[in-house]
mmCIF file of C-alpha atoms in Angstrom:
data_model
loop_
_atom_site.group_PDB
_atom_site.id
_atom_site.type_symbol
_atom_site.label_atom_id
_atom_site.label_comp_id
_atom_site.label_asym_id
_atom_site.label_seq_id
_atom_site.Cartn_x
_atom_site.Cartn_y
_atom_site.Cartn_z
ATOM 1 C CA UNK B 11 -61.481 -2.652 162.107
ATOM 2 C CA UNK B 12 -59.002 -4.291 159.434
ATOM 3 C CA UNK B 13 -59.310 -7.413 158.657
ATOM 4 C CA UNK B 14 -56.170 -9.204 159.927
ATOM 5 C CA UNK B 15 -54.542 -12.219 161.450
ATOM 6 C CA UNK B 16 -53.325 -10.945 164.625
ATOM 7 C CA UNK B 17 -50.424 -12.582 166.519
ATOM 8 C CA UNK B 18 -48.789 -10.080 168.322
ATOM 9 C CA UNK B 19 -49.371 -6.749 169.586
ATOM 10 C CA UNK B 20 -46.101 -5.758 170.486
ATOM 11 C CA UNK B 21 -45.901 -2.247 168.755
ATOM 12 C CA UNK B 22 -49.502 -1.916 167.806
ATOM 13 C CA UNK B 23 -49.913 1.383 169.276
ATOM 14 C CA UNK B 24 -46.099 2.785 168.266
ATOM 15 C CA UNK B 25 -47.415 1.498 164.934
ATOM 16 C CA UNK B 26 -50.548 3.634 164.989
ATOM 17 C CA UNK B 27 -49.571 6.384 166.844
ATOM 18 C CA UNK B 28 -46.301 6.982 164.371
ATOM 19 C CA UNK B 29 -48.876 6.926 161.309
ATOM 20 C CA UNK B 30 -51.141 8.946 162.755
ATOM 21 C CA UNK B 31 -48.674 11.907 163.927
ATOM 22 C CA UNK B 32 -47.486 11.631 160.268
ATOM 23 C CA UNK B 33 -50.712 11.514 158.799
ATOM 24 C CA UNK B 34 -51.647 14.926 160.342
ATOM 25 C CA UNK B 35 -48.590 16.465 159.983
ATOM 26 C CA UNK B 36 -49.266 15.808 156.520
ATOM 27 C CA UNK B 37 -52.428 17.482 156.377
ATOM 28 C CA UNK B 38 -54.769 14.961 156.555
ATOM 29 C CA UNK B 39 -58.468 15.461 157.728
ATOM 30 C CA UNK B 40 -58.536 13.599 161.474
ATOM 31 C CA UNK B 41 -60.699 11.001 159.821
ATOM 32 C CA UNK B 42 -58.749 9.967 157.104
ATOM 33 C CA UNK B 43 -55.369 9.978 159.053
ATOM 34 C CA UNK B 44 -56.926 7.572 161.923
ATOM 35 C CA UNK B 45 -58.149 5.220 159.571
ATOM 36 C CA UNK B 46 -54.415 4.918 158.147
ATOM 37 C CA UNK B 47 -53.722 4.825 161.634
ATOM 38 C CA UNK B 48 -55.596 1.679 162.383
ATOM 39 C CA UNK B 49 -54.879 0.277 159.419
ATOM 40 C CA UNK B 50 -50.754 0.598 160.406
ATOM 41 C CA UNK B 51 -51.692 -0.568 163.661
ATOM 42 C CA UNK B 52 -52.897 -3.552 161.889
ATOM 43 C CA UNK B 53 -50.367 -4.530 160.253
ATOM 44 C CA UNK B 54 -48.360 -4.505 163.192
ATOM 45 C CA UNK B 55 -50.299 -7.281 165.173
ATOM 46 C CA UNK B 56 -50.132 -9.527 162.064
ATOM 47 C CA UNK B 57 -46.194 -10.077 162.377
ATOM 48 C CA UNK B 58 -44.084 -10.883 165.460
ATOM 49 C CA UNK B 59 -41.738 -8.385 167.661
ATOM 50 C CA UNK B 60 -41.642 -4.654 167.293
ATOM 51 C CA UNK B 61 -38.934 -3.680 165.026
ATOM 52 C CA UNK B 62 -40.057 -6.029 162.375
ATOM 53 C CA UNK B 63 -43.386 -5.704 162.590
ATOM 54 C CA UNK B 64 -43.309 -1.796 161.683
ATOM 55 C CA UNK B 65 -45.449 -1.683 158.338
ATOM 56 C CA UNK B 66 -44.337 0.103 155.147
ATOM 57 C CA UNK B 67 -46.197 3.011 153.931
ATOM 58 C CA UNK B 68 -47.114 1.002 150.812
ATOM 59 C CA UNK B 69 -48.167 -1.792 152.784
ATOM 60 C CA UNK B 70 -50.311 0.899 154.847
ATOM 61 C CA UNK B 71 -51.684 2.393 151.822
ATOM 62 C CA UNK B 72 -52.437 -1.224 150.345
ATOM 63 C CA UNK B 73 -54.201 -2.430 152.893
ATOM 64 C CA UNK B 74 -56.625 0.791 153.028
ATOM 65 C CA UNK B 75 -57.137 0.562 149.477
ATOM 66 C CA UNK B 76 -58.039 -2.988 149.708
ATOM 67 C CA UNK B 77 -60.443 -3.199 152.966
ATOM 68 C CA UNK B 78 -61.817 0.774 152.672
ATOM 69 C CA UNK B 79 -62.298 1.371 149.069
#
């Protein structure tokens, strides 16, 4: 798991499911596109709502850079 503040999971799973159907599409081995999946999903819980709690794909990439190196 990612180390985050969780405070809402409205849209966790939209989050992770969104980044990993483009993580495979992108050619990414399973393993490497569910870990950016989780780490999307994440991000998600740490902010409020749904809309606005949709990470970046830098923020995404940041935050698997940062807690997976």
């Amino acid at each position: 798991p990612f180390d985050v503040a969780a405070v809402d999971s409205v849209a966790a799973g939209d989050a992770f499911n969104g980044a990993l159907a483009v993580s495979l599409a992108e050619g990414k081995d399973l393993e490497k596109a569910v870990t950016i999946a989780c780490a999307a999903g994440a991000l998600a819980v740490s902010q409020t709502g749904a809309q606005d709690s949709m990470p970046e794909r830098s923020m995404v990439e940041e935050l698997v850079r940062a807690q997976r190196p």
